[in-house]
Every structure is written in C-alpha cells, then in structure tokens.
Amino acid sequence: MSFSWPWALLALLILPLVFAAWWLARRWRKRATVRVTSIALVRIAVPGRSRWRRRIPAALLAVGLAVLAVGAARPQATVPVASSSATIMLAIDTSGSMCATDVPPNRITAAEQSAGAFIKSQEGGPRIGIVVFSGSAVVLVPPTTNTQQLLNALGGLTAGGATAIGEAILTSLDAIAQVDPAVAPSGATVKHNLGAGYADDVIVVLTDGSSNRGVAPPVAAQQAAARGVRVFTIGYGTSNPTQLACDSTQFGGYGGGFGGGGFGGGGGGAGGNPFQADYAALMQIAKTTGGTFYRAQDASQLNSALAKLPAAFTIVHKQVDIAALFAALGGLLIAVAVALSLWWNRAVPRPRVTSS
C-alpha cells in the first residue's frame, strides 16, 4: 500500500493529544471528588459501569480517528484488474535455425501455424503486432485489430541470418509506444514506480536460439521492466541435431553460412548447439520483466504455451484509491463509539427508597 499524500499521516499526532486530554480530565475529576457518608446512596444516584464499558468507547474513538488520519493520506492498493486495452507484440525468430525439421514440417512453418491460431483466438480483443528478427528486428505489422492483415503477414516469413533477441524487445517497445502514450520508447529515460503495477501491453518472444547480434537481452529486458512491460518468452524447438529444410519461399539466406562447426549466425543456442534456445537467458528476461518462460519442443507444446498467455497478461495490476473505504470505516467506528458512550451513560430510573 502506498500513499498519495503521505504528509497527511501527521494527523496521527492528534491521538496522543486526545489521550493527554482524557488523562487530564480524569485527574481533574479525581480532585473534584466529594466525600459521602453512604455508599448505598451513591449506588442509587449513579448508574453502575464496569471498567470495560468506560474504555471501549474511548478505544473505538481512538481507532476511528487513526483510520481517518490514514484515509486522509489517500492510501492506494495494488489490485488485479481485467485489462481491455492491451497490446500484444509477437516477436518471432526468423533466424536460419528456424528451418530445422525437428518440429515438422519445419520450425518456421509450425510457428506460423501456432501464431495464426493464437491471433484468431484473440479476434475482437486486444491489438496485436508482429515483429520478426534475425540479425536485426523489424516491425512486420504495427499493433492492429485487423486479424486478416496479421494472418497475411505470417504467411510470408522467411528464415535466415543471426539472432538479435535484444533488438526484438526494443523494437517491440517502440511499436507499443506508438499506440500507448503511457509507454516511453526505447532509449528514453524512465523511472518505473514498482507500486504502479504492470502496463496493459506485453511482448511475447518466440525464439529457438541465443542472441548473437545487437543489444544484449538483459539490457533490453531492463528497459522493458522500467516501463512496466512484461516479456513472455518461449524457448522453441528440441536440442537434437537435425537437418534444415525450407522451401524457396521461406529461405532468406544465412548470414555467414555454415562453418567451423557453428551455424553462421543462424541460431547458436546454449552450449554451442545452434538448434537449441538459450533457456537460461529467456528465463532471466521473463523474471526481470515479470513475465513467464515457456518451453515448447513441438507444435503441440507451442500451441499450449500460446493458449496460456491470455490468462497471464489480460489481468494487470493497477493502483486503486481506497481513501473512501478508510473514511467510511473511520466514521463508522466513531459513530459506534459515540452511540455506546451515550447508551451506557444514559440516565437509568432507579427504584425510590421509602422509609417504613
């Protein structure tokens, strides 16, 4: 919980003053004590009150005043709320290793089909944009609600080149900034309030390799985290060596070709395996930004990972002003204190004492 007007908490200092006034009043009453000769007459004249009946109204009054003082500081709570204006940026790896056939017919075709199914499932919902990345990253489709435009763009993906995961994240941030003024573009100096929760916008990075070009992924992840934009990562493909097979419409060429046991920039996963995603790096990106990491070794697992995403990012955390709640509770406590005090101090008719 945070406060919009924290200086208003100084009002809590009124409580010691109230206690001091109550204590002085009690001392004054003790000095004004009148000596009487008959305890029976006092019991008849003054209604009996137990100690707890005297203290409960005072305690309720003190708590009520404290609650009102906290409410005056405009407390805010971070609560989960449904997001209706989200932007989802799909950042899809199109490096050369996406021609691998361990996910039939090959990784890039299976990724197109799974992404297409995901886009169709979100029709009428949030804006979706597509970024493709290999040695660099470009916006293929800016955030839009035009499902057909997104599907048409997916049909023309080509594989080839290196892997620039950091560039994909920054390019996605810039695309989000174009449609959401609350998100600053990459490179801008921002300081994210951790209590403010996450932005409505998210990035989904689908990759089968490790970053070997451009901005380092941890740097890009920090920029996303500073803007409250979560990055969900999907480590795609198996770790088994396999042949490459892309048709003429999918092949975009390899940056550097094959050589030296490497993949010439077309992936280059963990442990030197060019066909395996860098799971540790992807987990760290998700952890830094508040997202989630998924592993998908085949088309079924990829479909499952994408299907889980809406439940994860359509609920965002927002700060809600709860001052009214504190005001209502404080007022109620004070009203109860006054009511109890009046009730327990009311004049109670006593039986008249007559002499025989």
mmCIF file of N, CA and C in Angstrom, residues 9-141:
data_model
loop_
_atom_site.group_PDB
_atom_site.id
_atom_site.type_symbol
_atom_site.label_atom_id
_atom_site.label_comp_id
_atom_site.label_asym_id
_atom_site.label_seq_id
_atom_site.Cartn_x
_atom_site.Cartn_y
_atom_site.Cartn_z
ATOM 1 N N LEU A 9 -0.332 11.896 7.091
ATOM 2 C CA LEU A 9 -0.207 10.972 8.216
ATOM 3 C C LEU A 9 0.184 11.685 9.504
ATOM 4 N N LEU A 10 0.625 12.938 9.370
ATOM 5 C CA LEU A 10 0.926 13.726 10.574
ATOM 6 C C LEU A 10 -0.313 13.916 11.439
ATOM 7 N N ALA A 11 -1.480 13.719 10.831
ATOM 8 C CA ALA A 11 -2.719 13.838 11.601
ATOM 9 C C ALA A 11 -2.796 12.792 12.705
ATOM 10 N N LEU A 12 -1.999 11.728 12.588
ATOM 11 C CA LEU A 12 -1.977 10.717 13.640
ATOM 12 C C LEU A 12 -1.466 11.283 14.959
ATOM 13 N N LEU A 13 -0.765 12.400 14.880
ATOM 14 C CA LEU A 13 -0.253 13.015 16.112
ATOM 15 C C LEU A 13 -1.376 13.523 16.999
ATOM 16 N N ILE A 14 -2.592 13.614 16.452
ATOM 17 C CA ILE A 14 -3.716 14.073 17.267
ATOM 18 C C ILE A 14 -4.087 13.050 18.329
ATOM 19 N N LEU A 15 -3.754 11.785 18.099
ATOM 20 C CA LEU A 15 -4.108 10.744 19.055
ATOM 21 C C LEU A 15 -3.438 10.926 20.409
ATOM 22 N N PRO A 16 -2.127 11.203 20.467
ATOM 23 C CA PRO A 16 -1.536 11.473 21.783
ATOM 24 C C PRO A 16 -2.175 12.680 22.467
ATOM 25 N N LEU A 17 -2.599 13.686 21.684
ATOM 26 C CA LEU A 17 -3.241 14.847 22.286
ATOM 27 C C LEU A 17 -4.592 14.473 22.893
ATOM 28 N N VAL A 18 -5.341 13.620 22.185
ATOM 29 C CA VAL A 18 -6.629 13.164 22.720
ATOM 30 C C VAL A 18 -6.427 12.365 23.995
ATOM 31 N N PHE A 19 -5.438 11.504 23.998
ATOM 32 C CA PHE A 19 -5.154 10.707 25.191
ATOM 33 C C PHE A 19 -4.743 11.606 26.354
ATOM 34 N N ALA A 20 -3.918 12.613 26.056
ATOM 35 C CA ALA A 20 -3.492 13.532 27.117
ATOM 36 C C ALA A 20 -4.688 14.293 27.694
ATOM 37 N N ALA A 21 -5.597 14.727 26.842
ATOM 38 C CA ALA A 21 -6.783 15.439 27.317
ATOM 39 C C ALA A 21 -7.653 14.531 28.185
ATOM 40 N N TRP A 22 -7.783 13.275 27.763
ATOM 41 C CA TRP A 22 -8.575 12.326 28.552
ATOM 42 C C TRP A 22 -7.947 12.084 29.912
ATOM 43 N N TRP A 23 -6.621 11.947 29.935
ATOM 44 C CA TRP A 23 -5.909 11.699 31.206
ATOM 45 C C TRP A 23 -6.026 12.898 32.137
ATOM 46 N N LEU A 24 -5.913 14.114 31.593
ATOM 47 C CA LEU A 24 -6.053 15.316 32.426
ATOM 48 C C LEU A 24 -7.472 15.439 32.966
ATOM 49 N N ALA A 25 -8.449 15.092 32.138
ATOM 50 C CA ALA A 25 -9.831 15.164 32.595
ATOM 51 C C ALA A 25 -10.070 14.200 33.751
ATOM 52 N N ARG A 26 -9.479 13.035 33.682
ATOM 53 C CA ARG A 26 -9.634 12.081 34.779
ATOM 54 C C ARG A 26 -8.992 12.598 36.049
ATOM 55 N N ARG A 27 -7.812 13.194 35.916
ATOM 56 C CA ARG A 27 -7.159 13.768 37.113
ATOM 57 C C ARG A 27 -7.998 14.873 37.712
ATOM 58 N N TRP A 28 -8.641 15.699 36.881
ATOM 59 C CA TRP A 28 -9.464 16.788 37.383
ATOM 60 C C TRP A 28 -10.681 16.254 38.132
ATOM 61 N N ARG A 29 -11.261 15.165 37.573
ATOM 62 C CA ARG A 29 -12.414 14.579 38.238
ATOM 63 C C ARG A 29 -12.045 13.985 39.583
ATOM 64 N N LYS A 30 -10.847 13.397 39.670
ATOM 65 C CA LYS A 30 -10.429 12.832 40.957
ATOM 66 C C LYS A 30 -10.259 13.918 42.015
ATOM 67 N N ARG A 31 -9.764 15.085 41.605
ATOM 68 C CA ARG A 31 -9.591 16.170 42.561
ATOM 69 C C ARG A 31 -10.937 16.736 43.010
ATOM 70 N N ALA A 32 -11.915 16.577 42.151
ATOM 71 C CA ALA A 32 -13.237 17.122 42.488
ATOM 72 C C ALA A 32 -14.104 16.100 43.213
ATOM 73 N N THR A 33 -13.492 15.080 43.756
ATOM 74 C CA THR A 33 -14.244 14.037 44.447
ATOM 75 C C THR A 33 -14.946 14.603 45.686
ATOM 76 N N VAL A 34 -16.168 14.196 45.868
ATOM 77 C CA VAL A 34 -16.957 14.632 47.029
ATOM 78 C C VAL A 34 -17.067 13.476 48.013
ATOM 79 N N ARG A 35 -16.811 13.785 49.271
ATOM 80 C CA ARG A 35 -16.932 12.756 50.299
ATOM 81 C C ARG A 35 -18.399 12.527 50.635
ATOM 82 N N VAL A 36 -18.778 11.306 50.705
ATOM 83 C CA VAL A 36 -20.145 10.964 51.078
ATOM 84 C C VAL A 36 -20.105 9.963 52.222
ATOM 85 N N THR A 37 -21.201 9.905 52.933
ATOM 86 C CA THR A 37 -21.231 9.030 54.114
ATOM 87 C C THR A 37 -21.916 7.711 53.841
ATOM 88 N N SER A 38 -22.605 7.597 52.701
ATOM 89 C CA SER A 38 -23.335 6.364 52.427
ATOM 90 C C SER A 38 -23.056 5.874 51.009
ATOM 91 N N ILE A 39 -22.426 4.714 50.924
ATOM 92 C CA ILE A 39 -22.165 4.108 49.622
ATOM 93 C C ILE A 39 -23.468 3.704 48.951
ATOM 94 N N ALA A 40 -24.457 3.336 49.730
ATOM 95 C CA ALA A 40 -25.744 2.938 49.164
ATOM 96 C C ALA A 40 -26.388 4.066 48.388
ATOM 97 N N LEU A 41 -26.286 5.291 48.938
ATOM 98 C CA LEU A 41 -26.857 6.438 48.234
ATOM 99 C C LEU A 41 -26.147 6.682 46.900
ATOM 100 N N VAL A 42 -24.820 6.485 46.878
ATOM 101 C CA VAL A 42 -24.056 6.672 45.621
ATOM 102 C C VAL A 42 -24.494 5.648 44.576
ATOM 103 N N ARG A 43 -24.659 4.418 44.983
ATOM 104 C CA ARG A 43 -25.051 3.372 44.044
ATOM 105 C C ARG A 43 -26.426 3.640 43.452
ATOM 106 N N ILE A 44 -27.304 4.265 44.278
ATOM 107 C CA ILE A 44 -28.628 4.588 43.768
ATOM 108 C C ILE A 44 -28.582 5.771 42.820
ATOM 109 N N ALA A 45 -27.762 6.764 43.151
ATOM 110 C CA ALA A 45 -27.725 8.004 42.369
ATOM 111 C C ALA A 45 -26.942 7.865 41.076
ATOM 112 N N VAL A 46 -25.892 7.052 41.082
ATOM 113 C CA VAL A 46 -25.014 6.938 39.908
ATOM 114 C C VAL A 46 -25.156 5.548 39.302
ATOM 115 N N PRO A 47 -25.473 5.478 37.987
ATOM 116 C CA PRO A 47 -25.589 4.166 37.351
ATOM 117 C C PRO A 47 -24.249 3.430 37.360
ATOM 118 N N GLY A 48 -24.301 2.161 37.629
ATOM 119 C CA GLY A 48 -23.070 1.375 37.707
ATOM 120 C C GLY A 48 -22.488 1.100 36.331
ATOM 121 N N ARG A 49 -21.178 1.235 36.167
ATOM 122 C CA ARG A 49 -20.493 0.943 34.905
ATOM 123 C C ARG A 49 -19.230 0.150 35.193
ATOM 124 N N SER A 50 -19.050 -0.930 34.458
ATOM 125 C CA SER A 50 -17.808 -1.676 34.608
ATOM 126 C C SER A 50 -16.687 -0.943 33.877
ATOM 127 N N ARG A 51 -15.468 -1.373 34.202
ATOM 128 C CA ARG A 51 -14.309 -0.679 33.616
ATOM 129 C C ARG A 51 -14.293 -0.801 32.099
ATOM 130 N N TRP A 52 -14.636 -1.958 31.543
ATOM 131 C CA TRP A 52 -14.576 -2.134 30.090
ATOM 132 C C TRP A 52 -15.609 -1.287 29.368
ATOM 133 N N ARG A 53 -16.742 -0.973 30.037
ATOM 134 C CA ARG A 53 -17.725 -0.084 29.414
ATOM 135 C C ARG A 53 -17.199 1.338 29.300
ATOM 136 N N ARG A 54 -16.302 1.698 30.172
ATOM 137 C CA ARG A 54 -15.711 3.037 30.093
ATOM 138 C C ARG A 54 -14.634 3.105 29.011
ATOM 139 N N ARG A 55 -13.951 1.994 28.810
ATOM 140 C CA ARG A 55 -12.784 2.022 27.926
ATOM 141 C C ARG A 55 -13.111 1.706 26.459
ATOM 142 N N ILE A 56 -14.145 0.906 26.232
ATOM 143 C CA ILE A 56 -14.455 0.529 24.842
ATOM 144 C C ILE A 56 -14.770 1.747 23.972
ATOM 145 N N PRO A 57 -15.667 2.675 24.387
ATOM 146 C CA PRO A 57 -15.912 3.842 23.523
ATOM 147 C C PRO A 57 -14.660 4.657 23.245
ATOM 148 N N ALA A 58 -13.803 4.818 24.291
ATOM 149 C CA ALA A 58 -12.566 5.578 24.088
ATOM 150 C C ALA A 58 -11.646 4.880 23.089
ATOM 151 N N ALA A 59 -11.558 3.544 23.188
ATOM 152 C CA ALA A 59 -10.702 2.798 22.258
ATOM 153 C C ALA A 59 -11.235 2.885 20.829
ATOM 154 N N LEU A 60 -12.564 2.742 20.667
ATOM 155 C CA LEU A 60 -13.150 2.852 19.332
ATOM 156 C C LEU A 60 -12.948 4.236 18.740
ATOM 157 N N LEU A 61 -13.071 5.255 19.580
ATOM 158 C CA LEU A 61 -12.844 6.626 19.107
ATOM 159 C C LEU A 61 -11.410 6.809 18.630
ATOM 160 N N ALA A 62 -10.457 6.286 19.414
ATOM 161 C CA ALA A 62 -9.039 6.423 19.039
ATOM 162 C C ALA A 62 -8.749 5.698 17.726
ATOM 163 N N VAL A 63 -9.269 4.476 17.587
ATOM 164 C CA VAL A 63 -9.038 3.716 16.352
ATOM 165 C C VAL A 63 -9.707 4.411 15.171
ATOM 166 N N GLY A 64 -10.920 4.935 15.379
ATOM 167 C CA GLY A 64 -11.616 5.642 14.308
ATOM 168 C C GLY A 64 -10.854 6.858 13.826
ATOM 169 N N LEU A 65 -10.314 7.629 14.765
ATOM 170 C CA LEU A 65 -9.520 8.803 14.392
ATOM 171 C C LEU A 65 -8.257 8.391 13.631
ATOM 172 N N ALA A 66 -7.641 7.282 14.068
ATOM 173 C CA ALA A 66 -6.434 6.800 13.378
ATOM 174 C C ALA A 66 -6.759 6.378 11.951
ATOM 175 N N VAL A 67 -7.876 5.692 11.772
ATOM 176 C CA VAL A 67 -8.282 5.255 10.431
ATOM 177 C C VAL A 67 -8.578 6.462 9.538
ATOM 178 N N LEU A 68 -9.226 7.476 10.085
ATOM 179 C CA LEU A 68 -9.495 8.687 9.310
ATOM 180 C C LEU A 68 -8.202 9.383 8.915
ATOM 181 N N ALA A 69 -7.230 9.389 9.826
ATOM 182 C CA ALA A 69 -5.948 10.029 9.520
ATOM 183 C C ALA A 69 -5.245 9.302 8.381
ATOM 184 N N VAL A 70 -5.291 7.970 8.406
ATOM 185 C CA VAL A 70 -4.680 7.193 7.316
ATOM 186 C C VAL A 70 -5.427 7.448 6.010
ATOM 187 N N GLY A 71 -6.750 7.531 6.082
ATOM 188 C CA GLY A 71 -7.541 7.808 4.885
ATOM 189 C C GLY A 71 -7.236 9.173 4.297
ATOM 190 N N ALA A 72 -6.927 10.155 5.165
ATOM 191 C CA ALA A 72 -6.593 11.498 4.673
ATOM 192 C C ALA A 72 -5.319 11.498 3.843
ATOM 193 N N ALA A 73 -4.463 10.481 4.046
ATOM 194 C CA ALA A 73 -3.217 10.372 3.273
ATOM 195 C C ALA A 73 -3.446 9.750 1.896
ATOM 196 N N ARG A 74 -4.709 9.464 1.544
ATOM 197 C CA ARG A 74 -5.089 8.882 0.249
ATOM 198 C C ARG A 74 -4.335 7.577 -0.020
ATOM 199 N N PRO A 75 -4.609 6.535 0.776
ATOM 200 C CA PRO A 75 -3.937 5.250 0.544
ATOM 201 C C PRO A 75 -4.357 4.647 -0.789
ATOM 202 N N GLN A 76 -3.415 3.944 -1.409
ATOM 203 C CA GLN A 76 -3.677 3.270 -2.676
ATOM 204 C C GLN A 76 -3.207 1.824 -2.570
ATOM 205 N N ALA A 77 -4.033 0.917 -3.035
ATOM 206 C CA ALA A 77 -3.697 -0.508 -3.013
ATOM 207 C C ALA A 77 -3.516 -1.004 -4.438
ATOM 208 N N THR A 78 -2.578 -1.910 -4.627
ATOM 209 C CA THR A 78 -2.358 -2.521 -5.931
ATOM 210 C C THR A 78 -3.227 -3.769 -6.029
ATOM 211 N N VAL A 79 -4.158 -3.754 -6.966
ATOM 212 C CA VAL A 79 -5.115 -4.853 -7.097
ATOM 213 C C VAL A 79 -5.123 -5.363 -8.537
ATOM 214 N N PRO A 80 -5.430 -6.649 -8.727
ATOM 215 C CA PRO A 80 -5.535 -7.184 -10.093
ATOM 216 C C PRO A 80 -6.849 -6.764 -10.740
ATOM 217 N N VAL A 81 -6.752 -6.253 -11.962
ATOM 218 C CA VAL A 81 -7.956 -5.859 -12.694
ATOM 219 C C VAL A 81 -7.857 -6.384 -14.119
ATOM 220 N N ALA A 82 -8.994 -6.592 -14.739
ATOM 221 C CA ALA A 82 -9.019 -7.068 -16.125
ATOM 222 C C ALA A 82 -8.638 -5.933 -17.068
ATOM 223 N N SER A 83 -7.784 -6.245 -18.021
ATOM 224 C CA SER A 83 -7.348 -5.251 -18.996
ATOM 225 C C SER A 83 -8.150 -5.401 -20.283
ATOM 226 N N SER A 84 -8.666 -4.298 -20.774
ATOM 227 C CA SER A 84 -9.456 -4.336 -22.007
ATOM 228 C C SER A 84 -8.773 -3.584 -23.148
ATOM 229 N N SER A 85 -7.593 -3.039 -22.906
ATOM 230 C CA SER A 85 -6.932 -2.234 -23.937
ATOM 231 C C SER A 85 -5.491 -2.679 -24.139
ATOM 232 N N ALA A 86 -5.240 -3.972 -24.011
ATOM 233 C CA ALA A 86 -3.873 -4.474 -24.104
ATOM 234 C C ALA A 86 -3.357 -4.446 -25.535
ATOM 235 N N THR A 87 -2.037 -4.337 -25.649
ATOM 236 C CA THR A 87 -1.349 -4.514 -26.921
ATOM 237 C C THR A 87 -0.398 -5.686 -26.765
ATOM 238 N N ILE A 88 -0.468 -6.631 -27.670
ATOM 239 C CA ILE A 88 0.395 -7.807 -27.641
ATOM 240 C C ILE A 88 1.323 -7.745 -28.838
ATOM 241 N N MET A 89 2.610 -7.728 -28.571
ATOM 242 C CA MET A 89 3.593 -7.760 -29.652
ATOM 243 C C MET A 89 4.189 -9.159 -29.731
ATOM 244 N N LEU A 90 3.975 -9.820 -30.859
ATOM 245 C CA LEU A 90 4.569 -11.128 -31.100
ATOM 246 C C LEU A 90 5.905 -10.928 -31.806
ATOM 247 N N ALA A 91 6.997 -11.251 -31.117
ATOM 248 C CA ALA A 91 8.338 -11.147 -31.696
ATOM 249 C C ALA A 91 8.782 -12.557 -32.085
ATOM 250 N N ILE A 92 8.853 -12.820 -33.384
ATOM 251 C CA ILE A 92 9.091 -14.177 -33.874
ATOM 252 C C ILE A 92 10.489 -14.272 -34.488
ATOM 253 N N ASP A 93 11.251 -15.235 -34.013
ATOM 254 C CA ASP A 93 12.599 -15.504 -34.511
ATOM 255 C C ASP A 93 12.512 -16.060 -35.933
ATOM 256 N N THR A 94 13.253 -15.431 -36.843
ATOM 257 C CA THR A 94 13.312 -15.941 -38.222
ATOM 258 C C THR A 94 14.761 -16.202 -38.624
ATOM 259 N N SER A 95 15.585 -16.606 -37.643
ATOM 260 C CA SER A 95 16.980 -16.931 -37.953
ATOM 261 C C SER A 95 17.037 -18.227 -38.761
ATOM 262 N N GLY A 96 18.221 -18.548 -39.270
ATOM 263 C CA GLY A 96 18.369 -19.705 -40.136
ATOM 264 C C GLY A 96 17.976 -21.019 -39.497
ATOM 265 N N SER A 97 18.148 -21.143 -38.167
ATOM 266 C CA SER A 97 17.834 -22.407 -37.493
ATOM 267 C C SER A 97 16.339 -22.695 -37.486
ATOM 268 N N MET A 98 15.506 -21.722 -37.842
ATOM 269 C CA MET A 98 14.061 -21.963 -37.896
ATOM 270 C C MET A 98 13.680 -22.858 -39.075
ATOM 271 N N CYS A 99 14.664 -23.198 -39.913
ATOM 272 C CA CYS A 99 14.422 -24.172 -40.982
ATOM 273 C C CYS A 99 14.585 -25.607 -40.494
ATOM 274 N N ALA A 100 14.991 -25.791 -39.233
ATOM 275 C CA ALA A 100 15.197 -27.139 -38.695
ATOM 276 C C ALA A 100 13.890 -27.928 -38.733
ATOM 277 N N THR A 101 14.022 -29.227 -39.009
ATOM 278 C CA THR A 101 12.836 -30.064 -39.206
ATOM 279 C C THR A 101 12.489 -30.919 -37.992
ATOM 280 N N ASP A 102 13.093 -30.645 -36.822
ATOM 281 C CA ASP A 102 12.735 -31.426 -35.639
ATOM 282 C C ASP A 102 11.294 -31.152 -35.217
ATOM 283 N N VAL A 103 10.760 -29.983 -35.614
ATOM 284 C CA VAL A 103 9.333 -29.695 -35.445
ATOM 285 C C VAL A 103 8.745 -29.702 -36.848
ATOM 286 N N PRO A 104 8.056 -30.782 -37.222
ATOM 287 C CA PRO A 104 7.609 -30.914 -38.623
ATOM 288 C C PRO A 104 6.511 -29.924 -38.989
ATOM 289 N N PRO A 105 6.438 -29.497 -40.248
ATOM 290 C CA PRO A 105 7.404 -29.817 -41.318
ATOM 291 C C PRO A 105 8.746 -29.113 -41.125
ATOM 292 N N ASN A 106 8.738 -27.950 -40.512
ATOM 293 C CA ASN A 106 9.933 -27.290 -40.005
ATOM 294 C C ASN A 106 9.494 -26.257 -38.969
ATOM 295 N N ARG A 107 10.448 -25.743 -38.238
ATOM 296 C CA ARG A 107 10.113 -24.863 -37.119
ATOM 297 C C ARG A 107 9.347 -23.617 -37.556
ATOM 298 N N ILE A 108 9.748 -23.009 -38.641
ATOM 299 C CA ILE A 108 9.123 -21.745 -39.022
ATOM 300 C C ILE A 108 7.671 -21.957 -39.473
ATOM 301 N N THR A 109 7.404 -23.069 -40.153
ATOM 302 C CA THR A 109 6.035 -23.352 -40.594
ATOM 303 C C THR A 109 5.139 -23.627 -39.390
ATOM 304 N N ALA A 110 5.624 -24.430 -38.449
ATOM 305 C CA ALA A 110 4.846 -24.734 -37.249
ATOM 306 C C ALA A 110 4.605 -23.467 -36.433
ATOM 307 N N ALA A 111 5.605 -22.580 -36.395
ATOM 308 C CA ALA A 111 5.447 -21.328 -35.650
ATOM 309 C C ALA A 111 4.391 -20.444 -36.312
ATOM 310 N N GLU A 112 4.403 -20.390 -37.636
ATOM 311 C CA GLU A 112 3.382 -19.619 -38.359
ATOM 312 C C GLU A 112 1.982 -20.130 -38.033
ATOM 313 N N GLN A 113 1.830 -21.447 -38.052
ATOM 314 C CA GLN A 113 0.511 -22.028 -37.808
ATOM 315 C C GLN A 113 0.040 -21.768 -36.376
ATOM 316 N N SER A 114 0.939 -21.920 -35.402
ATOM 317 C CA SER A 114 0.561 -21.699 -33.999
ATOM 318 C C SER A 114 0.260 -20.230 -33.744
ATOM 319 N N ALA A 115 1.083 -19.348 -34.304
ATOM 320 C CA ALA A 115 0.839 -17.912 -34.126
ATOM 321 C C ALA A 115 -0.473 -17.509 -34.778
ATOM 322 N N GLY A 116 -0.757 -18.093 -35.943
ATOM 323 C CA GLY A 116 -2.018 -17.792 -36.618
ATOM 324 C C GLY A 116 -3.219 -18.218 -35.785
ATOM 325 N N ALA A 117 -3.134 -19.422 -35.182
ATOM 326 C CA ALA A 117 -4.236 -19.891 -34.330
ATOM 327 C C ALA A 117 -4.417 -18.977 -33.123
ATOM 328 N N PHE A 118 -3.307 -18.509 -32.568
ATOM 329 C CA PHE A 118 -3.379 -17.603 -31.422
ATOM 330 C C PHE A 118 -4.043 -16.286 -31.816
ATOM 331 N N ILE A 119 -3.657 -15.740 -32.954
ATOM 332 C CA ILE A 119 -4.233 -14.472 -33.415
ATOM 333 C C ILE A 119 -5.740 -14.613 -33.632
ATOM 334 N N LYS A 120 -6.145 -15.723 -34.231
ATOM 335 C CA LYS A 120 -7.583 -15.942 -34.449
ATOM 336 C C LYS A 120 -8.333 -16.023 -33.121
ATOM 337 N N SER A 121 -7.701 -16.634 -32.109
ATOM 338 C CA SER A 121 -8.367 -16.784 -30.811
ATOM 339 C C SER A 121 -8.549 -15.445 -30.100
ATOM 340 N N GLN A 122 -7.775 -14.431 -30.496
ATOM 341 C CA GLN A 122 -7.858 -13.114 -29.862
ATOM 342 C C GLN A 122 -8.674 -12.118 -30.683
ATOM 343 N N GLU A 123 -9.330 -12.599 -31.733
ATOM 344 C CA GLU A 123 -10.093 -11.696 -32.596
ATOM 345 C C GLU A 123 -11.164 -10.951 -31.796
ATOM 346 N N GLY A 124 -11.230 -9.630 -31.998
ATOM 347 C CA GLY A 124 -12.164 -8.793 -31.260
ATOM 348 C C GLY A 124 -11.651 -8.372 -29.905
ATOM 349 N N GLY A 125 -10.432 -8.751 -29.582
ATOM 350 C CA GLY A 125 -9.852 -8.416 -28.286
ATOM 351 C C GLY A 125 -8.751 -7.374 -28.399
ATOM 352 N N PRO A 126 -7.589 -7.651 -27.841
ATOM 353 C CA PRO A 126 -6.511 -6.663 -27.820
ATOM 354 C C PRO A 126 -5.885 -6.438 -29.193
ATOM 355 N N ARG A 127 -5.154 -5.335 -29.292
ATOM 356 C CA ARG A 127 -4.359 -5.090 -30.500
ATOM 357 C C ARG A 127 -3.189 -6.065 -30.516
ATOM 358 N N ILE A 128 -2.834 -6.523 -31.698
ATOM 359 C CA ILE A 128 -1.694 -7.426 -31.849
ATOM 360 C C ILE A 128 -0.782 -6.875 -32.935
ATOM 361 N N GLY A 129 0.508 -6.934 -32.679
ATOM 362 C CA GLY A 129 1.500 -6.540 -33.666
ATOM 363 C C GLY A 129 2.510 -7.657 -33.847
ATOM 364 N N ILE A 130 3.239 -7.636 -34.943
ATOM 365 C CA ILE A 130 4.230 -8.677 -35.220
ATOM 366 C C ILE A 130 5.581 -8.033 -35.500
ATOM 367 N N VAL A 131 6.598 -8.518 -34.787
ATOM 368 C CA VAL A 131 7.989 -8.147 -35.045
ATOM 369 C C VAL A 131 8.718 -9.417 -35.442
ATOM 370 N N VAL A 132 9.516 -9.357 -36.483
ATOM 371 C CA VAL A 132 10.349 -10.503 -36.864
ATOM 372 C C VAL A 132 11.807 -10.098 -36.674
ATOM 373 N N PHE A 133 12.608 -11.073 -36.258
ATOM 374 C CA PHE A 133 14.010 -10.747 -36.008
ATOM 375 C C PHE A 133 14.915 -11.903 -36.388
ATOM 376 N N SER A 134 16.036 -11.524 -36.951
ATOM 377 C CA SER A 134 17.144 -12.458 -37.191
ATOM 378 C C SER A 134 18.404 -11.685 -36.809
ATOM 379 N N GLY A 135 19.162 -11.167 -37.797
ATOM 380 C CA GLY A 135 20.316 -10.333 -37.460
ATOM 381 C C GLY A 135 19.903 -8.954 -36.987
ATOM 382 N N SER A 136 18.684 -8.548 -37.275
ATOM 383 C CA SER A 136 18.099 -7.290 -36.808
ATOM 384 C C SER A 136 16.618 -7.537 -36.598
ATOM 385 N N ALA A 137 15.906 -6.510 -36.163
ATOM 386 C CA ALA A 137 14.479 -6.672 -35.893
ATOM 387 C C ALA A 137 13.699 -5.600 -36.629
ATOM 388 N N VAL A 138 12.557 -5.977 -37.192
ATOM 389 C CA VAL A 138 11.702 -5.023 -37.896
ATOM 390 C C VAL A 138 10.247 -5.277 -37.516
ATOM 391 N N VAL A 139 9.447 -4.220 -37.579
ATOM 392 C CA VAL A 139 8.019 -4.351 -37.326
ATOM 393 C C VAL A 139 7.365 -4.829 -38.618
ATOM 394 N N LEU A 140 6.844 -6.039 -38.588
ATOM 395 C CA LEU A 140 6.173 -6.579 -39.761
ATOM 396 C C LEU A 140 4.756 -6.020 -39.863
ATOM 397 N N VAL A 141 4.060 -5.959 -38.720
ATOM 398 C CA VAL A 141 2.715 -5.385 -38.666
ATOM 399 C C VAL A 141 2.608 -4.565 -37.375
#
